Amino acid sequence: MKICVLSDIHFKYIQSSPDDKANARIVLSFLREAVGRYDLMVLNGDIFDLWYDWKYTIIKQYFPLLHRLAEIGEQGCKLVLISGNHDFWFNSFLRDYLRMEIHDDLYRLEADGKKMLFTHGDLHTVNDVRYKILRKVIRMKGVRWLFSMLHPDLALWLGHKLSRSSRLRKVSSKLKRKKASGLQDYAARQLSRKNFDIVVMGHSHYPILKELDGGIYANCGDWMRHHSYLEIIDGKPELKTYKIKETQA
Ligand SMILES: [Mn+2]
């Protein structure tokens, strides 16, 4: 089985910097080449910088990305999407129109003799109580309903402001490392208990492929700096980075 795992694309509906535009171009180019190449694509959280689909409305700036994903699905690749900390308010659009399978926290798979676990990882960073509370609040039905009542233009402007302010909050590299080690600790626990052979996470934005006691921990990295992804071909994981071929540049 040919599996591709991506996370932390953070595709922006407002591409305000040249970097945002370049990153979008790179991931779209990768996805164009991925058409017909895989049996399963796992989108492991934070694919969209923010997601909401209203009853009659979707965010049109995502069209290029949705188009590529639809194409990949149409060529027979199963699409599985796991919520991240930026995209978790999924209604029926991706299920109905892209035939995606959507999971709130994690996705388990047994294939090629390996037990695999895919989860974004935001629940498993170390000691982030503030975030855990925020996560609960933001996933409450009432909050979601309030958001749905806003005009999409207003809702998305608000979302942009909030996501920018959270990104500008200074996080020391020491804290970042501590957070990332929380992900690995979680994976190590799952592997040592023999629950899984391969644990794949995202969220840290650092690509990792590591042999631990009992199995392999992988992190797909991100598409903002590393343009990295994980392939699991016949049960064997391999970390890769993508570069646009010069002829296309
Ligand atoms: Mn994340």
Short mmCIF file of C-alpha atoms and ligand atoms in Angstrom, two decimals:
data_model
loop_
_atom_site.label_atom_id
_atom_site.label_comp_id
_atom_site.label_asym_id
_atom_site.label_seq_id
_atom_site.Cartn_x
_atom_site.Cartn_y
_atom_site.Cartn_z
CA MET A 1 0.00 0.00 0.00
CA LYS A 2 1.26 3.45 -0.87
CA ILE A 3 0.50 6.03 1.80
CA CYS A 4 1.34 9.73 1.83
CA VAL A 5 1.04 11.75 5.05
CA LEU A 6 0.99 15.54 5.11
CA SER A 7 0.37 17.98 7.90
CA ASP A 8 0.70 21.66 8.75
CA ILE A 9 0.26 23.07 5.28
CA HIS A 10 -1.49 26.02 6.93
CA PHE A 11 -2.94 27.00 3.56
CA LYS A 12 -3.94 30.65 3.88
CA TYR A 13 -7.18 32.19 2.68
CA ILE A 14 -5.46 35.56 3.02
CA GLN A 15 -2.00 35.29 1.48
CA SER A 16 -0.53 38.49 2.81
CA SER A 17 3.19 37.84 2.34
CA PRO A 18 5.34 36.59 -0.57
CA ASP A 19 6.15 33.58 1.61
CA ASP A 20 2.46 32.68 1.87
CA LYS A 21 2.15 32.81 -1.91
CA ALA A 22 5.35 30.81 -2.47
CA ASN A 23 4.29 28.12 0.01
CA ALA A 24 0.89 27.81 -1.64
CA ARG A 25 2.54 27.40 -5.04
CA ILE A 26 4.90 24.71 -3.72
CA VAL A 27 2.22 22.60 -2.07
CA LEU A 28 -0.08 22.86 -5.10
CA SER A 29 2.75 21.74 -7.34
CA PHE A 30 3.43 18.77 -5.05
CA LEU A 31 -0.23 17.78 -5.03
CA ARG A 32 -0.39 17.97 -8.81
CA GLU A 33 2.45 15.44 -8.97
CA ALA A 34 0.79 13.31 -6.29
CA VAL A 35 -2.27 12.62 -8.47
CA GLY A 36 -2.42 8.88 -9.15
CA ARG A 37 0.61 8.08 -7.00
CA TYR A 38 -0.94 6.91 -3.72
CA ASP A 39 -3.62 4.58 -2.37
CA LEU A 40 -4.15 6.67 0.75
CA MET A 41 -3.44 10.26 1.65
CA VAL A 42 -3.63 11.18 5.33
CA LEU A 43 -4.04 14.90 5.94
CA ASN A 44 -2.85 15.04 9.51
CA GLY A 45 -4.12 18.38 10.76
CA ASP A 46 -3.62 22.11 10.15
CA ILE A 47 -4.06 21.67 6.42
CA PHE A 48 -6.20 24.83 6.29
CA ASP A 49 -5.23 27.88 8.29
CA LEU A 50 -8.88 27.96 9.34
CA TRP A 51 -11.83 25.94 8.12
CA TYR A 52 -15.51 26.55 8.19
CA ASP A 53 -18.19 25.53 5.73
CA TRP A 54 -21.49 27.29 6.11
CA LYS A 55 -24.78 25.87 4.90
CA TYR A 56 -24.46 27.47 1.45
CA THR A 57 -20.92 28.82 1.44
CA ILE A 58 -17.32 27.66 1.32
CA ILE A 59 -14.13 29.73 1.40
CA LYS A 60 -13.35 30.32 -2.27
CA GLN A 61 -9.64 31.01 -1.66
CA TYR A 62 -9.25 27.31 -0.91
CA PHE A 63 -10.46 26.36 -4.37
CA PRO A 64 -7.00 25.56 -5.85
CA LEU A 65 -6.19 23.25 -2.93
CA LEU A 66 -9.63 21.61 -2.92
CA HIS A 67 -9.39 21.10 -6.65
CA ARG A 68 -6.08 19.22 -6.33
CA LEU A 69 -7.38 17.10 -3.47
CA ALA A 70 -10.52 16.28 -5.45
CA GLU A 71 -8.35 15.19 -8.36
CA ILE A 72 -6.25 12.94 -6.11
CA GLY A 73 -9.46 11.40 -4.74
CA GLU A 74 -10.90 10.89 -8.21
CA GLN A 75 -7.82 8.90 -9.24
CA GLY A 76 -8.70 6.31 -6.59
CA CYS A 77 -6.74 7.57 -3.60
CA LYS A 78 -8.60 7.48 -0.29
CA LEU A 79 -8.49 10.82 1.53
CA VAL A 80 -8.46 10.90 5.32
CA LEU A 81 -8.49 14.19 7.19
CA ILE A 82 -7.71 14.61 10.88
CA SER A 83 -8.52 17.82 12.76
CA GLY A 84 -5.69 20.09 13.79
CA ASN A 85 -5.70 23.11 16.04
CA HIS A 86 -6.46 25.41 13.09
CA ASP A 87 -9.04 23.29 11.28
CA PHE A 88 -11.64 21.44 13.33
CA TRP A 89 -15.04 22.90 12.45
CA PHE A 90 -15.90 20.54 9.62
CA ASN A 91 -19.44 20.34 8.38
CA SER A 92 -20.48 18.17 5.46
CA PHE A 93 -18.68 19.79 2.50
CA LEU A 94 -15.48 17.73 2.44
CA ARG A 95 -17.41 14.51 3.05
CA ASP A 96 -20.05 15.18 0.45
CA TYR A 97 -17.97 16.70 -2.34
CA LEU A 98 -14.48 15.24 -1.83
CA ARG A 99 -15.53 11.96 -0.21
CA MET A 100 -13.08 12.60 2.60
CA GLU A 101 -13.16 10.59 5.78
CA ILE A 102 -12.91 13.00 8.72
CA HIS A 103 -11.58 12.23 12.20
CA ASP A 104 -11.61 14.56 15.17
CA ASP A 105 -8.61 13.29 17.08
CA LEU A 106 -6.94 10.29 15.54
CA TYR A 107 -7.00 7.71 12.80
CA ARG A 108 -5.93 4.10 13.22
CA LEU A 109 -4.93 1.86 10.35
CA GLU A 110 -3.64 -1.67 10.02
CA ALA A 111 -1.95 -2.28 6.69
CA ASP A 112 1.01 -4.25 5.36
CA GLY A 113 1.31 -5.97 8.75
CA LYS A 114 1.79 -2.66 10.61
CA LYS A 115 -0.44 -1.00 13.15
CA MET A 116 -0.36 2.73 12.54
CA LEU A 117 -1.64 5.72 14.46
CA PHE A 118 -2.07 9.16 12.95
CA THR A 119 -2.85 12.18 15.10
CA HIS A 120 -2.05 15.87 14.79
CA GLY A 121 -0.53 16.11 18.26
CA ASP A 122 -1.83 19.37 19.70
CA LEU A 123 -3.32 17.41 22.61
CA HIS A 124 0.04 15.94 23.54
CA THR A 125 2.33 18.91 23.96
CA VAL A 126 3.81 19.29 27.42
CA ASN A 127 1.97 21.27 30.09
CA ASP A 128 -0.03 23.51 27.84
CA VAL A 129 -3.03 23.98 30.13
CA ARG A 130 -3.98 27.32 28.61
CA TYR A 131 -4.27 25.72 25.18
CA LYS A 132 -6.19 22.69 26.45
CA ILE A 133 -8.84 25.00 27.92
CA LEU A 134 -8.98 27.08 24.75
CA ARG A 135 -9.35 23.89 22.70
CA LYS A 136 -12.35 22.81 24.79
CA VAL A 137 -14.00 26.24 24.54
CA ILE A 138 -13.45 26.62 20.83
CA ARG A 139 -14.91 23.18 20.08
CA MET A 140 -18.06 23.87 22.10
CA LYS A 141 -21.31 23.76 20.16
CA GLY A 142 -22.32 27.28 21.26
CA VAL A 143 -19.11 28.88 20.04
CA ARG A 144 -19.41 27.13 16.73
CA TRP A 145 -23.03 28.25 16.41
CA LEU A 146 -22.06 31.87 17.14
CA PHE A 147 -19.40 31.70 14.43
CA SER A 148 -21.91 30.26 11.97
CA MET A 149 -24.23 33.21 12.60
CA LEU A 150 -21.61 35.74 11.49
CA HIS A 151 -21.41 36.88 7.91
CA PRO A 152 -18.56 34.84 6.35
CA ASP A 153 -16.56 37.97 5.45
CA LEU A 154 -16.70 39.14 9.05
CA ALA A 155 -16.10 35.68 10.50
CA LEU A 156 -13.02 35.16 8.33
CA TRP A 157 -11.62 38.61 9.04
CA LEU A 158 -11.98 37.84 12.75
CA GLY A 159 -10.38 34.42 12.27
CA HIS A 160 -7.46 36.01 10.44
CA LYS A 161 -6.89 38.52 13.25
CA LEU A 162 -7.02 35.83 15.93
CA SER A 163 -4.72 33.44 14.12
CA ARG A 164 -2.23 36.24 13.44
CA SER A 165 -2.16 37.34 17.06
CA SER A 166 -1.57 33.76 18.22
CA ARG A 167 1.26 33.43 15.72
CA LEU A 168 2.89 36.68 16.80
CA ARG A 169 2.88 35.56 20.42
CA LYS A 170 6.51 34.99 21.16
CA VAL A 171 7.28 31.40 22.01
CA SER A 172 10.83 30.73 23.09
CA SER A 173 12.71 28.01 21.27
CA LYS A 174 13.14 26.27 24.63
CA LEU A 175 9.38 26.08 25.06
CA LYS A 176 9.03 24.90 21.46
CA ARG A 177 11.48 22.09 22.10
CA LYS A 178 9.65 21.17 25.29
CA LYS A 179 6.39 21.06 23.38
CA ALA A 180 7.87 18.91 20.62
CA SER A 181 9.31 16.51 23.20
CA GLY A 182 5.77 16.05 24.53
CA LEU A 183 4.77 14.68 21.13
CA GLN A 184 7.64 12.24 21.10
CA ASP A 185 6.88 11.13 24.68
CA TYR A 186 3.31 10.37 23.66
CA ALA A 187 4.51 8.38 20.65
CA ALA A 188 7.06 6.54 22.80
CA ARG A 189 4.33 5.50 25.25
CA GLN A 190 2.12 4.16 22.45
CA LEU A 191 5.01 2.24 20.91
CA SER A 192 6.37 0.76 24.13
CA ARG A 193 2.89 -0.51 25.05
CA LYS A 194 2.88 -2.28 21.68
CA ASN A 195 -0.34 -0.47 20.74
CA PHE A 196 1.20 0.56 17.42
CA ASP A 197 4.24 -0.03 15.21
CA ILE A 198 4.23 3.44 13.64
CA VAL A 199 3.02 6.69 15.22
CA VAL A 200 2.76 9.71 12.93
CA MET A 201 2.18 13.22 14.22
CA GLY A 202 2.48 16.83 13.07
CA HIS A 203 2.02 20.13 14.89
CA SER A 204 5.67 20.72 15.83
CA HIS A 205 6.62 21.72 12.25
CA TYR A 206 9.85 19.72 12.65
CA PRO A 207 10.22 16.68 10.41
CA ILE A 208 11.41 13.63 12.35
CA LEU A 209 11.77 9.94 11.65
CA LYS A 210 13.04 8.06 14.65
CA GLU A 211 13.34 4.49 15.76
CA LEU A 212 12.12 4.20 19.37
CA ASP A 213 11.57 1.21 21.65
CA GLY A 214 8.81 -0.80 20.02
CA GLY A 215 8.51 1.05 16.73
CA ILE A 216 8.87 4.21 14.73
CA TYR A 217 7.87 7.78 15.54
CA ALA A 218 7.50 10.12 12.59
CA ASN A 219 6.59 13.76 12.32
CA CYS A 220 5.72 15.06 8.85
CA GLY A 221 7.09 18.55 9.52
CA ASP A 222 5.37 21.36 7.64
CA TRP A 223 4.82 23.21 4.36
CA MET A 224 5.83 26.64 5.62
CA ARG A 225 9.54 26.01 5.99
CA HIS A 226 10.44 22.37 5.34
CA HIS A 227 7.98 21.30 2.63
CA SER A 228 8.27 17.82 4.06
CA TYR A 229 6.02 14.79 4.00
CA LEU A 230 6.04 11.15 4.93
CA GLU A 231 5.65 8.23 2.58
CA ILE A 232 4.80 4.80 3.94
CA ILE A 233 5.31 2.36 1.12
CA ASP A 234 4.45 -1.27 1.93
CA GLY A 235 4.79 -0.52 5.64
CA LYS A 236 8.13 1.27 5.38
CA PRO A 237 8.12 4.96 6.36
CA GLU A 238 10.41 7.44 4.67
CA LEU A 239 10.63 11.18 5.24
CA LYS A 240 10.88 13.33 2.13
CA THR A 241 11.15 16.97 1.20
CA TYR A 242 9.71 18.49 -1.93
CA LYS A 243 11.28 20.99 -4.29
CA ILE A 244 9.66 22.42 -7.39
CA LYS A 245 11.54 21.27 -10.46
CA GLU A 246 13.44 24.11 -12.13
CA THR A 247 11.59 23.66 -15.41
CA GLN A 248 8.34 24.53 -13.65
CA ALA A 249 9.68 27.52 -11.72
MN MN B 1 -0.86 22.40 14.76
#
